[in-house]
């Protein structure tokens, strides 16, 4: 149980393109989902917290107009990288928290490797 | 702000040897996590530690938590090549949403 599906797993596109990444909780409802970014050989950095039915909370230094997050249902959150540039190339990982409480575990997706040419 | 520091960042060890990875965190945390990441892959959950003195073991890996020292350790016993990966610790603050990760320890086990 507690499977999180992330799609696509790999994206290669031209500079200026907008890219949408989906994060789905397959067998549980996730009120809260999280988006992380990981540059090569670095740790995971939290970008934003996505709450179903409300606006996402962005971490300091993350441009909300650049990284659009939508969490329209209890099983789906999307991250759209708008007008992507080479510096946006990274490994993006989502996680979903099972249940309502803050003490519930996070389950991670398989990640999306984004390469902007 | 909750900060997590992990050391060493790089660890090269021979098969059969023991070693410990350390994870310190800056403020009170309600739980401590250990994850494994293989190259190009996402995170695999290893342990969740909830209380002071908690110890969990799975195979050659054992994790412990000392909340008074704000320290968690991941001990590797008789390392084998299959353990080569990057190991992350992460902490969450009570009632907070976010999880803060350490920088990761890149472990290489040599035959």
mmCIF file with all atom_site columns, C-alpha atoms in Angstrom:
data_model
loop_
_atom_site.group_PDB
_atom_site.id
_atom_site.type_symbol
_atom_site.label_atom_id
_atom_site.label_alt_id
_atom_site.label_comp_id
_atom_site.label_asym_id
_atom_site.label_entity_id
_atom_site.label_seq_id
_atom_site.pdbx_PDB_ins_code
_atom_site.Cartn_x
_atom_site.Cartn_y
_atom_site.Cartn_z
_atom_site.occupancy
_atom_site.B_iso_or_equiv
_atom_site.pdbx_formal_charge
_atom_site.auth_seq_id
_atom_site.auth_comp_id
_atom_site.auth_asym_id
_atom_site.auth_atom_id
_atom_site.pdbx_PDB_model_num
ATOM 1   C CA . UNK A 1 1   ? 0.000  0.000  0.000   1.00 0.00 ? 1   UNK A CA 1
ATOM 2   C CA . UNK A 1 2   ? 0.818  3.731  0.100   1.00 0.00 ? 2   UNK A CA 1
ATOM 3   C CA . UNK A 1 3   ? 2.020  4.043  -3.472  1.00 0.00 ? 3   UNK A CA 1
ATOM 4   C CA . UNK A 1 4   ? 2.784  7.413  -5.013  1.00 0.00 ? 4   UNK A CA 1
ATOM 5   C CA . UNK A 1 5   ? 3.019  7.606  -8.772  1.00 0.00 ? 5   UNK A CA 1
ATOM 6   C CA . UNK A 1 6   ? 4.898  10.421 -10.445 1.00 0.00 ? 6   UNK A CA 1
ATOM 7   C CA . UNK A 1 7   ? 4.687  11.119 -14.151 1.00 0.00 ? 7   UNK A CA 1
ATOM 8   C CA . UNK A 1 8   ? 6.564  11.595 -16.376 1.00 0.00 ? 8   UNK A CA 1
ATOM 9   C CA . UNK A 1 9   ? 9.759  10.008 -15.152 1.00 0.00 ? 9   UNK A CA 1
ATOM 10  C CA . UNK A 1 10  ? 11.883 11.878 -17.646 1.00 0.00 ? 10  UNK A CA 1
ATOM 11  C CA . UNK A 1 11  ? 11.367 15.029 -19.688 1.00 0.00 ? 11  UNK A CA 1
ATOM 12  C CA . UNK A 1 12  ? 13.703 16.605 -22.222 1.00 0.00 ? 12  UNK A CA 1
ATOM 13  C CA . UNK A 1 13  ? 12.485 19.807 -23.809 1.00 0.00 ? 13  UNK A CA 1
ATOM 14  C CA . UNK A 1 14  ? 13.558 23.096 -25.277 1.00 0.00 ? 14  UNK A CA 1
ATOM 15  C CA . UNK A 1 15  ? 14.097 26.277 -23.333 1.00 0.00 ? 15  UNK A CA 1
ATOM 16  C CA . UNK A 1 16  ? 10.900 28.289 -22.976 1.00 0.00 ? 16  UNK A CA 1
ATOM 17  C CA . UNK A 1 17  ? 8.635  25.260 -22.792 1.00 0.00 ? 17  UNK A CA 1
ATOM 18  C CA . UNK A 1 18  ? 6.279  24.740 -19.875 1.00 0.00 ? 18  UNK A CA 1
ATOM 19  C CA . UNK A 1 19  ? 6.372  21.292 -18.299 1.00 0.00 ? 19  UNK A CA 1
ATOM 20  C CA . UNK A 1 20  ? 3.726  19.688 -16.105 1.00 0.00 ? 20  UNK A CA 1
ATOM 21  C CA . UNK A 1 21  ? 4.590  16.953 -13.606 1.00 0.00 ? 21  UNK A CA 1
ATOM 22  C CA . UNK A 1 22  ? 1.880  14.877 -11.955 1.00 0.00 ? 22  UNK A CA 1
ATOM 23  C CA . UNK A 1 23  ? 1.947  13.303 -8.539  1.00 0.00 ? 23  UNK A CA 1
ATOM 24  C CA . UNK A 1 24  ? -0.761 10.799 -7.667  1.00 0.00 ? 24  UNK A CA 1
ATOM 25  C CA . UNK A 1 25  ? -1.466 8.857  -4.534  1.00 0.00 ? 25  UNK A CA 1
ATOM 26  C CA . UNK A 1 26  ? -2.778 5.575  -5.891  1.00 0.00 ? 26  UNK A CA 1
ATOM 27  C CA . UNK A 1 27  ? -4.261 3.853  -2.866  1.00 0.00 ? 27  UNK A CA 1
ATOM 28  C CA . UNK A 1 28  ? -4.765 6.559  -0.285  1.00 0.00 ? 28  UNK A CA 1
ATOM 29  C CA . UNK A 1 29  ? -6.010 10.088 0.037   1.00 0.00 ? 29  UNK A CA 1
ATOM 30  C CA . UNK A 1 30  ? -3.403 12.765 0.476   1.00 0.00 ? 30  UNK A CA 1
ATOM 31  C CA . UNK A 1 31  ? -4.527 16.066 1.909   1.00 0.00 ? 31  UNK A CA 1
ATOM 32  C CA . UNK A 1 32  ? -0.962 17.296 1.752   1.00 0.00 ? 32  UNK A CA 1
ATOM 33  C CA . UNK A 1 33  ? 1.647  16.720 -0.898  1.00 0.00 ? 33  UNK A CA 1
ATOM 34  C CA . UNK A 1 34  ? 5.180  18.061 -1.058  1.00 0.00 ? 34  UNK A CA 1
ATOM 35  C CA . UNK A 1 35  ? 7.433  19.001 -3.943  1.00 0.00 ? 35  UNK A CA 1
ATOM 36  C CA . UNK A 1 36  ? 11.204 18.695 -3.686  1.00 0.00 ? 36  UNK A CA 1
ATOM 37  C CA . UNK A 1 37  ? 14.036 19.522 -6.043  1.00 0.00 ? 37  UNK A CA 1
ATOM 38  C CA . UNK A 1 38  ? 17.354 17.742 -6.074  1.00 0.00 ? 38  UNK A CA 1
ATOM 39  C CA . UNK A 1 39  ? 20.361 18.957 -8.031  1.00 0.00 ? 39  UNK A CA 1
ATOM 40  C CA . UNK A 1 40  ? 23.048 16.427 -8.955  1.00 0.00 ? 40  UNK A CA 1
ATOM 41  C CA . UNK A 1 41  ? 24.916 15.071 -5.961  1.00 0.00 ? 41  UNK A CA 1
ATOM 42  C CA . UNK A 1 42  ? 22.993 17.323 -3.593  1.00 0.00 ? 42  UNK A CA 1
ATOM 43  C CA . UNK A 1 43  ? 20.293 16.835 -1.032  1.00 0.00 ? 43  UNK A CA 1
ATOM 44  C CA . UNK A 1 44  ? 16.555 17.282 -1.446  1.00 0.00 ? 44  UNK A CA 1
ATOM 45  C CA . UNK A 1 45  ? 15.273 20.804 -1.007  1.00 0.00 ? 45  UNK A CA 1
ATOM 46  C CA . UNK A 1 46  ? 11.630 21.408 -0.205  1.00 0.00 ? 46  UNK A CA 1
ATOM 47  C CA . UNK A 1 47  ? 10.071 23.694 -2.781  1.00 0.00 ? 47  UNK A CA 1
ATOM 48  C CA . UNK A 1 48  ? 6.483  23.880 -1.671  1.00 0.00 ? 48  UNK A CA 1
ATOM 49  C CA . UNK A 1 49  ? 3.749  22.249 0.333   1.00 0.00 ? 49  UNK A CA 1
ATOM 50  C CA . UNK A 1 50  ? 0.568  21.536 -1.558  1.00 0.00 ? 50  UNK A CA 1
ATOM 51  C CA . UNK A 1 51  ? -2.739 21.346 0.281   1.00 0.00 ? 51  UNK A CA 1
ATOM 52  C CA . UNK A 1 52  ? -5.856 20.050 -1.386  1.00 0.00 ? 52  UNK A CA 1
ATOM 53  C CA . UNK A 1 53  ? -8.278 22.811 -2.218  1.00 0.00 ? 53  UNK A CA 1
ATOM 54  C CA . UNK A 1 54  ? -6.046 25.677 -1.187  1.00 0.00 ? 54  UNK A CA 1
ATOM 55  C CA . UNK A 1 55  ? -3.025 27.599 -2.364  1.00 0.00 ? 55  UNK A CA 1
ATOM 56  C CA . UNK A 1 56  ? 0.373  26.013 -2.030  1.00 0.00 ? 56  UNK A CA 1
ATOM 57  C CA . UNK A 1 57  ? 2.884  27.265 0.494   1.00 0.00 ? 57  UNK A CA 1
ATOM 58  C CA . UNK A 1 58  ? 6.208  28.040 -1.116  1.00 0.00 ? 58  UNK A CA 1
ATOM 59  C CA . UNK A 1 59  ? 9.601  27.965 0.542   1.00 0.00 ? 59  UNK A CA 1
ATOM 60  C CA . UNK A 1 60  ? 11.703 31.085 0.592   1.00 0.00 ? 60  UNK A CA 1
ATOM 61  C CA . UNK A 1 61  ? 13.438 31.678 -2.702  1.00 0.00 ? 61  UNK A CA 1
ATOM 62  C CA . UNK A 1 62  ? 11.033 29.561 -4.770  1.00 0.00 ? 62  UNK A CA 1
ATOM 63  C CA . UNK A 1 63  ? 9.150  31.607 -7.355  1.00 0.00 ? 63  UNK A CA 1
ATOM 64  C CA . UNK A 1 64  ? 5.474  30.801 -7.197  1.00 0.00 ? 64  UNK A CA 1
ATOM 65  C CA . UNK A 1 65  ? 4.869  32.195 -10.667 1.00 0.00 ? 65  UNK A CA 1
ATOM 66  C CA . UNK A 1 66  ? 7.617  29.987 -12.035 1.00 0.00 ? 66  UNK A CA 1
ATOM 67  C CA . UNK A 1 67  ? 6.550  26.795 -10.299 1.00 0.00 ? 67  UNK A CA 1
ATOM 68  C CA . UNK A 1 68  ? 2.773  26.534 -10.410 1.00 0.00 ? 68  UNK A CA 1
ATOM 69  C CA . UNK A 1 69  ? 1.243  23.996 -8.085  1.00 0.00 ? 69  UNK A CA 1
ATOM 70  C CA . UNK A 1 70  ? -2.300 22.733 -8.264  1.00 0.00 ? 70  UNK A CA 1
ATOM 71  C CA . UNK A 1 71  ? -3.798 20.251 -5.823  1.00 0.00 ? 71  UNK A CA 1
ATOM 72  C CA . UNK A 1 72  ? -7.323 19.902 -7.088  1.00 0.00 ? 72  UNK A CA 1
ATOM 73  C CA . UNK A 1 73  ? -8.167 16.528 -5.597  1.00 0.00 ? 73  UNK A CA 1
ATOM 74  C CA . UNK A 1 74  ? -7.136 14.317 -2.694  1.00 0.00 ? 74  UNK A CA 1
ATOM 75  C CA . UNK A 1 75  ? -5.104 12.100 -5.004  1.00 0.00 ? 75  UNK A CA 1
ATOM 76  C CA . UNK A 1 76  ? -3.477 14.479 -7.451  1.00 0.00 ? 76  UNK A CA 1
ATOM 77  C CA . UNK A 1 77  ? -1.068 17.382 -7.268  1.00 0.00 ? 77  UNK A CA 1
ATOM 78  C CA . UNK A 1 78  ? 0.633  18.913 -10.276 1.00 0.00 ? 78  UNK A CA 1
ATOM 79  C CA . UNK A 1 79  ? 3.764  21.009 -10.598 1.00 0.00 ? 79  UNK A CA 1
ATOM 80  C CA . UNK A 1 80  ? 4.108  23.109 -13.732 1.00 0.00 ? 80  UNK A CA 1
ATOM 81  C CA . UNK A 1 81  ? 7.491  24.593 -14.517 1.00 0.00 ? 81  UNK A CA 1
ATOM 82  C CA . UNK A 1 82  ? 6.622  27.581 -16.646 1.00 0.00 ? 82  UNK A CA 1
ATOM 83  C CA . UNK A 1 83  ? 8.926  28.845 -19.380 1.00 0.00 ? 83  UNK A CA 1
ATOM 84  C CA . UNK A 1 84  ? 11.614 26.433 -18.292 1.00 0.00 ? 84  UNK A CA 1
ATOM 85  C CA . UNK A 1 85  ? 15.270 27.312 -18.742 1.00 0.00 ? 85  UNK A CA 1
ATOM 86  C CA . UNK A 1 86  ? 18.429 25.197 -18.456 1.00 0.00 ? 86  UNK A CA 1
ATOM 87  C CA . UNK A 1 87  ? 18.908 26.227 -14.826 1.00 0.00 ? 87  UNK A CA 1
ATOM 88  C CA . UNK A 1 88  ? 15.580 24.544 -14.041 1.00 0.00 ? 88  UNK A CA 1
ATOM 89  C CA . UNK A 1 89  ? 17.052 21.203 -15.045 1.00 0.00 ? 89  UNK A CA 1
ATOM 90  C CA . UNK A 1 90  ? 16.879 19.039 -11.975 1.00 0.00 ? 90  UNK A CA 1
ATOM 91  C CA . UNK A 1 91  ? 15.363 15.946 -10.382 1.00 0.00 ? 91  UNK A CA 1
ATOM 92  C CA . UNK A 1 92  ? 11.929 16.762 -9.016  1.00 0.00 ? 92  UNK A CA 1
ATOM 93  C CA . UNK A 1 93  ? 10.429 14.469 -6.382  1.00 0.00 ? 93  UNK A CA 1
ATOM 94  C CA . UNK A 1 94  ? 6.962  14.612 -4.896  1.00 0.00 ? 94  UNK A CA 1
ATOM 95  C CA . UNK A 1 95  ? 5.717  13.036 -1.728  1.00 0.00 ? 95  UNK A CA 1
ATOM 96  C CA . UNK A 1 96  ? 2.268  12.543 -0.311  1.00 0.00 ? 96  UNK A CA 1
ATOM 97  C CA . UNK A 1 97  ? 1.285  12.398 3.308   1.00 0.00 ? 97  UNK A CA 1
ATOM 98  C CA . UNK A 1 98  ? -1.190 9.736  4.186   1.00 0.00 ? 98  UNK A CA 1
ATOM 99  C CA . UNK A 1 99  ? -4.007 10.896 6.405   1.00 0.00 ? 99  UNK A CA 1
ATOM 100 C CA . UNK A 1 100 ? -4.737 14.179 8.098   1.00 0.00 ? 100 UNK A CA 1
ATOM 101 C CA . UNK A 1 101 ? -2.258 14.410 10.907  1.00 0.00 ? 101 UNK A CA 1
ATOM 102 C CA . UNK A 1 102 ? 1.182  15.948 10.705  1.00 0.00 ? 102 UNK A CA 1
ATOM 103 C CA . UNK A 1 103 ? 2.553  12.759 12.258  1.00 0.00 ? 103 UNK A CA 1
ATOM 104 C CA . UNK A 1 104 ? 1.600  10.664 9.285   1.00 0.00 ? 104 UNK A CA 1
ATOM 105 C CA . UNK A 1 105 ? 4.454  9.403  7.088   1.00 0.00 ? 105 UNK A CA 1
ATOM 106 C CA . UNK A 1 106 ? 5.348  10.814 3.706   1.00 0.00 ? 106 UNK A CA 1
ATOM 107 C CA . UNK A 1 107 ? 5.507  8.480  0.737   1.00 0.00 ? 107 UNK A CA 1
ATOM 108 C CA . UNK A 1 108 ? 7.765  9.461  -2.139  1.00 0.00 ? 108 UNK A CA 1
ATOM 109 C CA . UNK A 1 109 ? 7.220  9.230  -5.856  1.00 0.00 ? 109 UNK A CA 1
ATOM 110 C CA . UNK A 1 110 ? 9.883  7.905  -8.200  1.00 0.00 ? 110 UNK A CA 1
ATOM 111 C CA . UNK A 1 111 ? 10.923 11.380 -9.301  1.00 0.00 ? 111 UNK A CA 1
ATOM 112 C CA . UNK A 1 112 ? 10.992 13.267 -12.596 1.00 0.00 ? 112 UNK A CA 1
ATOM 113 C CA . UNK A 1 113 ? 14.254 14.095 -14.274 1.00 0.00 ? 113 UNK A CA 1
ATOM 114 C CA . UNK A 1 114 ? 13.822 17.366 -16.138 1.00 0.00 ? 114 UNK A CA 1
ATOM 115 C CA . UNK A 1 115 ? 16.396 18.380 -18.731 1.00 0.00 ? 115 UNK A CA 1
ATOM 116 C CA . UNK A 1 116 ? 16.035 21.731 -20.474 1.00 0.00 ? 116 UNK A CA 1
ATOM 117 C CA . UNK A 1 117 ? 18.103 22.175 -23.606 1.00 0.00 ? 117 UNK A CA 1
ATOM 118 C CA . UNK B 2 1   ? 14.464 26.855 11.736  1.00 0.00 ? 1   UNK B CA 1
ATOM 119 C CA . UNK B 2 2   ? 15.107 23.151 11.763  1.00 0.00 ? 2   UNK B CA 1
ATOM 120 C CA . UNK B 2 3   ? 18.498 22.272 10.304  1.00 0.00 ? 3   UNK B CA 1
ATOM 121 C CA . UNK B 2 4   ? 19.897 18.807 9.759   1.00 0.00 ? 4   UNK B CA 1
ATOM 122 C CA . UNK B 2 5   ? 23.587 18.080 9.501   1.00 0.00 ? 5   UNK B CA 1
ATOM 123 C CA . UNK B 2 6   ? 24.944 14.757 8.395   1.00 0.00 ? 6   UNK B CA 1
ATOM 124 C CA . UNK B 2 7   ? 28.457 13.385 8.396   1.00 0.00 ? 7   UNK B CA 1
ATOM 125 C CA . UNK B 2 8   ? 30.487 12.103 6.819   1.00 0.00 ? 8   UNK B CA 1
ATOM 126 C CA . UNK B 2 9   ? 29.421 13.256 3.365   1.00 0.00 ? 9   UNK B CA 1
ATOM 127 C CA . UNK B 2 10  ? 31.503 10.599 1.681   1.00 0.00 ? 10  UNK B CA 1
ATOM 128 C CA . UNK B 2 11  ? 32.326 7.187  3.033   1.00 0.00 ? 11  UNK B CA 1
ATOM 129 C CA . UNK B 2 12  ? 34.419 4.547  1.344   1.00 0.00 ? 12  UNK B CA 1
ATOM 130 C CA . UNK B 2 13  ? 34.704 1.291  3.192   1.00 0.00 ? 13  UNK B CA 1
ATOM 131 C CA . UNK B 2 14  ? 35.707 -2.264 2.583   1.00 0.00 ? 14  UNK B CA 1
ATOM 132 C CA . UNK B 2 15  ? 33.342 -5.160 2.678   1.00 0.00 ? 15  UNK B CA 1
ATOM 133 C CA . UNK B 2 16  ? 33.045 -6.687 6.096   1.00 0.00 ? 16  UNK B CA 1
ATOM 134 C CA . UNK B 2 17  ? 33.823 -3.497 7.987   1.00 0.00 ? 17  UNK B CA 1
ATOM 135 C CA . UNK B 2 18  ? 31.579 -1.554 10.349  1.00 0.00 ? 18  UNK B CA 1
ATOM 136 C CA . UNK B 2 19  ? 30.883 2.152  10.278  1.00 0.00 ? 19  UNK B CA 1
ATOM 137 C CA . UNK B 2 20  ? 28.470 4.783  11.586  1.00 0.00 ? 20  UNK B CA 1
ATOM 138 C CA . UNK B 2 21  ? 26.824 7.733  9.897   1.00 0.00 ? 21  UNK B CA 1
ATOM 139 C CA . UNK B 2 22  ? 25.837 10.619 12.149  1.00 0.00 ? 22  UNK B CA 1
ATOM 140 C CA . UNK B 2 23  ? 22.881 12.975 11.894  1.00 0.00 ? 23  UNK B CA 1
ATOM 141 C CA . UNK B 2 24  ? 22.487 16.039 14.091  1.00 0.00 ? 24  UNK B CA 1
ATOM 142 C CA . UNK B 2 25  ? 19.475 18.311 14.064  1.00 0.00 ? 25  UNK B CA 1
ATOM 143 C CA . UNK B 2 26  ? 19.173 21.807 15.421  1.00 0.00 ? 26  UNK B CA 1
ATOM 144 C CA . UNK B 2 27  ? 15.837 22.056 17.216  1.00 0.00 ? 27  UNK B CA 1
ATOM 145 C CA . UNK B 2 28  ? 13.306 19.785 18.794  1.00 0.00 ? 28  UNK B CA 1
ATOM 146 C CA . UNK B 2 29  ? 12.059 17.289 16.278  1.00 0.00 ? 29  UNK B CA 1
ATOM 147 C CA . UNK B 2 30  ? 9.268  14.812 16.683  1.00 0.00 ? 30  UNK B CA 1
ATOM 148 C CA . UNK B 2 31  ? 10.631 12.207 14.333  1.00 0.00 ? 31  UNK B CA 1
ATOM 149 C CA . UNK B 2 32  ? 13.748 11.248 12.458  1.00 0.00 ? 32  UNK B CA 1
ATOM 150 C CA . UNK B 2 33  ? 13.893 9.398  9.167   1.00 0.00 ? 33  UNK B CA 1
ATOM 151 C CA . UNK B 2 34  ? 16.561 7.507  7.285   1.00 0.00 ? 34  UNK B CA 1
ATOM 152 C CA . UNK B 2 35  ? 16.327 7.013  3.537   1.00 0.00 ? 35  UNK B CA 1
ATOM 153 C CA . UNK B 2 36  ? 18.404 5.288  0.912   1.00 0.00 ? 36  UNK B CA 1
ATOM 154 C CA . UNK B 2 37  ? 18.787 6.656  -2.604  1.00 0.00 ? 37  UNK B CA 1
ATOM 155 C CA . UNK B 2 38  ? 20.353 4.753  -5.481  1.00 0.00 ? 38  UNK B CA 1
ATOM 156 C CA . UNK B 2 39  ? 21.708 6.740  -8.453  1.00 0.00 ? 39  UNK B CA 1
ATOM 157 C CA . UNK B 2 40  ? 18.903 8.141  -10.585 1.00 0.00 ? 40  UNK B CA 1
ATOM 158 C CA . UNK B 2 41  ? 16.252 6.811  -8.252  1.00 0.00 ? 41  UNK B CA 1
ATOM 159 C CA . UNK B 2 42  ? 13.928 8.261  -5.672  1.00 0.00 ? 42  UNK B CA 1
ATOM 160 C CA . UNK B 2 43  ? 14.022 7.647  -1.945  1.00 0.00 ? 43  UNK B CA 1
ATOM 161 C CA . UNK B 2 44  ? 13.548 4.324  -0.233  1.00 0.00 ? 44  UNK B CA 1
ATOM 162 C CA . UNK B 2 45  ? 12.377 4.563  3.342   1.00 0.00 ? 45  UNK B CA 1
ATOM 163 C CA . UNK B 2 46  ? 14.614 2.690  5.791   1.00 0.00 ? 46  UNK B CA 1
ATOM 164 C CA . UNK B 2 47  ? 13.631 3.758  9.293   1.00 0.00 ? 47  UNK B CA 1
ATOM 165 C CA . UNK B 2 48  ? 11.359 6.115  11.188  1.00 0.00 ? 48  UNK B CA 1
ATOM 166 C CA . UNK B 2 49  ? 12.422 6.892  14.743  1.00 0.00 ? 49  UNK B CA 1
ATOM 167 C CA . UNK B 2 50  ? 9.815  8.404  16.995  1.00 0.00 ? 50  UNK B CA 1
ATOM 168 C CA . UNK B 2 51  ? 11.128 8.586  20.529  1.00 0.00 ? 51  UNK B CA 1
ATOM 169 C CA . UNK B 2 52  ? 14.247 8.979  22.608  1.00 0.00 ? 52  UNK B CA 1
ATOM 170 C CA . UNK B 2 53  ? 16.216 5.783  22.798  1.00 0.00 ? 53  UNK B CA 1
ATOM 171 C CA . UNK B 2 54  ? 14.474 4.256  19.789  1.00 0.00 ? 54  UNK B CA 1
ATOM 172 C CA . UNK B 2 55  ? 16.532 1.622  18.028  1.00 0.00 ? 55  UNK B CA 1
ATOM 173 C CA . UNK B 2 56  ? 15.529 -0.139 14.843  1.00 0.00 ? 56  UNK B CA 1
ATOM 174 C CA . UNK B 2 57  ? 17.383 -2.756 12.870  1.00 0.00 ? 57  UNK B CA 1
ATOM 175 C CA . UNK B 2 58  ? 16.953 -4.154 9.399   1.00 0.00 ? 58  UNK B CA 1
ATOM 176 C CA . UNK B 2 59  ? 19.595 -6.529 8.123   1.00 0.00 ? 59  UNK B CA 1
ATOM 177 C CA . UNK B 2 60  ? 23.015 -4.908 8.364   1.00 0.00 ? 60  UNK B CA 1
ATOM 178 C CA . UNK B 2 61  ? 21.618 -1.471 9.184   1.00 0.00 ? 61  UNK B CA 1
ATOM 179 C CA . UNK B 2 62  ? 20.692 -0.225 12.630  1.00 0.00 ? 62  UNK B CA 1
ATOM 180 C CA . UNK B 2 63  ? 19.366 3.236  13.436  1.00 0.00 ? 63  UNK B CA 1
ATOM 181 C CA . UNK B 2 64  ? 19.104 4.919  16.803  1.00 0.00 ? 64  UNK B CA 1
ATOM 182 C CA . UNK B 2 65  ? 17.820 8.196  18.171  1.00 0.00 ? 65  UNK B CA 1
ATOM 183 C CA . UNK B 2 66  ? 18.960 10.320 21.111  1.00 0.00 ? 66  UNK B CA 1
ATOM 184 C CA . UNK B 2 67  ? 16.583 13.256 21.349  1.00 0.00 ? 67  UNK B CA 1
ATOM 185 C CA . UNK B 2 68  ? 18.475 14.864 24.205  1.00 0.00 ? 68  UNK B CA 1
ATOM 186 C CA . UNK B 2 69  ? 21.638 15.051 22.123  1.00 0.00 ? 69  UNK B CA 1
ATOM 187 C CA . UNK B 2 70  ? 19.568 15.706 18.983  1.00 0.00 ? 70  UNK B CA 1
ATOM 188 C CA . UNK B 2 71  ? 21.517 12.929 17.335  1.00 0.00 ? 71  UNK B CA 1
ATOM 189 C CA . UNK B 2 72  ? 20.623 9.944  15.254  1.00 0.00 ? 72  UNK B CA 1
ATOM 190 C CA . UNK B 2 73  ? 23.037 7.318  14.007  1.00 0.00 ? 73  UNK B CA 1
ATOM 191 C CA . UNK B 2 74  ? 22.905 4.778  11.218  1.00 0.00 ? 74  UNK B CA 1
ATOM 192 C CA . UNK B 2 75  ? 25.266 1.917  11.938  1.00 0.00 ? 75  UNK B CA 1
ATOM 193 C CA . UNK B 2 76  ? 26.443 -0.402 9.212   1.00 0.00 ? 76  UNK B CA 1
ATOM 194 C CA . UNK B 2 77  ? 27.590 -3.864 10.236  1.00 0.00 ? 77  UNK B CA 1
ATOM 195 C CA . UNK B 2 78  ? 29.794 -6.028 8.026   1.00 0.00 ? 78  UNK B CA 1
ATOM 196 C CA . UNK B 2 79  ? 29.193 -3.937 4.946   1.00 0.00 ? 79  UNK B CA 1
ATOM 197 C CA . UNK B 2 80  ? 28.493 -5.553 1.608   1.00 0.00 ? 80  UNK B CA 1
ATOM 198 C CA . UNK B 2 81  ? 28.687 -4.047 -1.871  1.00 0.00 ? 81  UNK B CA 1
ATOM 199 C CA . UNK B 2 82  ? 24.896 -3.915 -2.199  1.00 0.00 ? 82  UNK B CA 1
ATOM 200 C CA . UNK B 2 83  ? 24.808 -1.264 0.506   1.00 0.00 ? 83  UNK B CA 1
ATOM 201 C CA . UNK B 2 84  ? 26.549 1.224  -1.775  1.00 0.00 ? 84  UNK B CA 1
ATOM 202 C CA . UNK B 2 85  ? 24.143 4.167  -2.121  1.00 0.00 ? 85  UNK B CA 1
ATOM 203 C CA . UNK B 2 86  ? 23.489 7.621  -0.741  1.00 0.00 ? 86  UNK B CA 1
ATOM 204 C CA . UNK B 2 87  ? 21.887 7.703  2.686   1.00 0.00 ? 87  UNK B CA 1
ATOM 205 C CA . UNK B 2 88  ? 19.857 10.662 3.881   1.00 0.00 ? 88  UNK B CA 1
ATOM 206 C CA . UNK B 2 89  ? 18.544 11.491 7.290   1.00 0.00 ? 89  UNK B CA 1
ATOM 207 C CA . UNK B 2 90  ? 15.596 13.849 7.617   1.00 0.00 ? 90  UNK B CA 1
ATOM 208 C CA . UNK B 2 91  ? 13.706 15.392 10.485  1.00 0.00 ? 91  UNK B CA 1
ATOM 209 C CA . UNK B 2 92  ? 10.294 16.942 10.926  1.00 0.00 ? 92  UNK B CA 1
ATOM 210 C CA . UNK B 2 93  ? 9.214  19.359 13.587  1.00 0.00 ? 93  UNK B CA 1
ATOM 211 C CA . UNK B 2 94  ? 6.102  18.548 15.549  1.00 0.00 ? 94  UNK B CA 1
ATOM 212 C CA . UNK B 2 95  ? 2.962  19.753 13.810  1.00 0.00 ? 95  UNK B CA 1
ATOM 213 C CA . UNK B 2 96  ? 4.977  21.181 10.955  1.00 0.00 ? 96  UNK B CA 1
ATOM 214 C CA . UNK B 2 97  ? 4.496  20.023 7.458   1.00 0.00 ? 97  UNK B CA 1
ATOM 215 C CA . UNK B 2 98  ? 7.953  20.092 6.113   1.00 0.00 ? 98  UNK B CA 1
ATOM 216 C CA . UNK B 2 99  ? 10.731 17.584 6.241   1.00 0.00 ? 99  UNK B CA 1
ATOM 217 C CA . UNK B 2 100 ? 14.335 18.817 6.323   1.00 0.00 ? 100 UNK B CA 1
ATOM 218 C CA . UNK B 2 101 ? 17.006 16.636 4.836   1.00 0.00 ? 101 UNK B CA 1
ATOM 219 C CA . UNK B 2 102 ? 20.641 16.257 5.655   1.00 0.00 ? 102 UNK B CA 1
ATOM 220 C CA . UNK B 2 103 ? 23.192 16.631 2.872   1.00 0.00 ? 103 UNK B CA 1
ATOM 221 C CA . UNK B 2 104 ? 23.443 12.888 2.432   1.00 0.00 ? 104 UNK B CA 1
ATOM 222 C CA . UNK B 2 105 ? 26.263 10.382 2.879   1.00 0.00 ? 105 UNK B CA 1
ATOM 223 C CA . UNK B 2 106 ? 27.544 8.756  -0.263  1.00 0.00 ? 106 UNK B CA 1
ATOM 224 C CA . UNK B 2 107 ? 28.603 5.277  0.749   1.00 0.00 ? 107 UNK B CA 1
ATOM 225 C CA . UNK B 2 108 ? 30.828 3.139  -1.423  1.00 0.00 ? 108 UNK B CA 1
ATOM 226 C CA . UNK B 2 109 ? 31.555 -0.385 -0.287  1.00 0.00 ? 109 UNK B CA 1
ATOM 227 C CA . UNK B 2 110 ? 34.568 -1.895 -1.982  1.00 0.00 ? 110 UNK B CA 1
ATOM 228 C CA . UNK B 2 111 ? 35.209 -5.619 -2.303  1.00 0.00 ? 111 UNK B CA 1
#
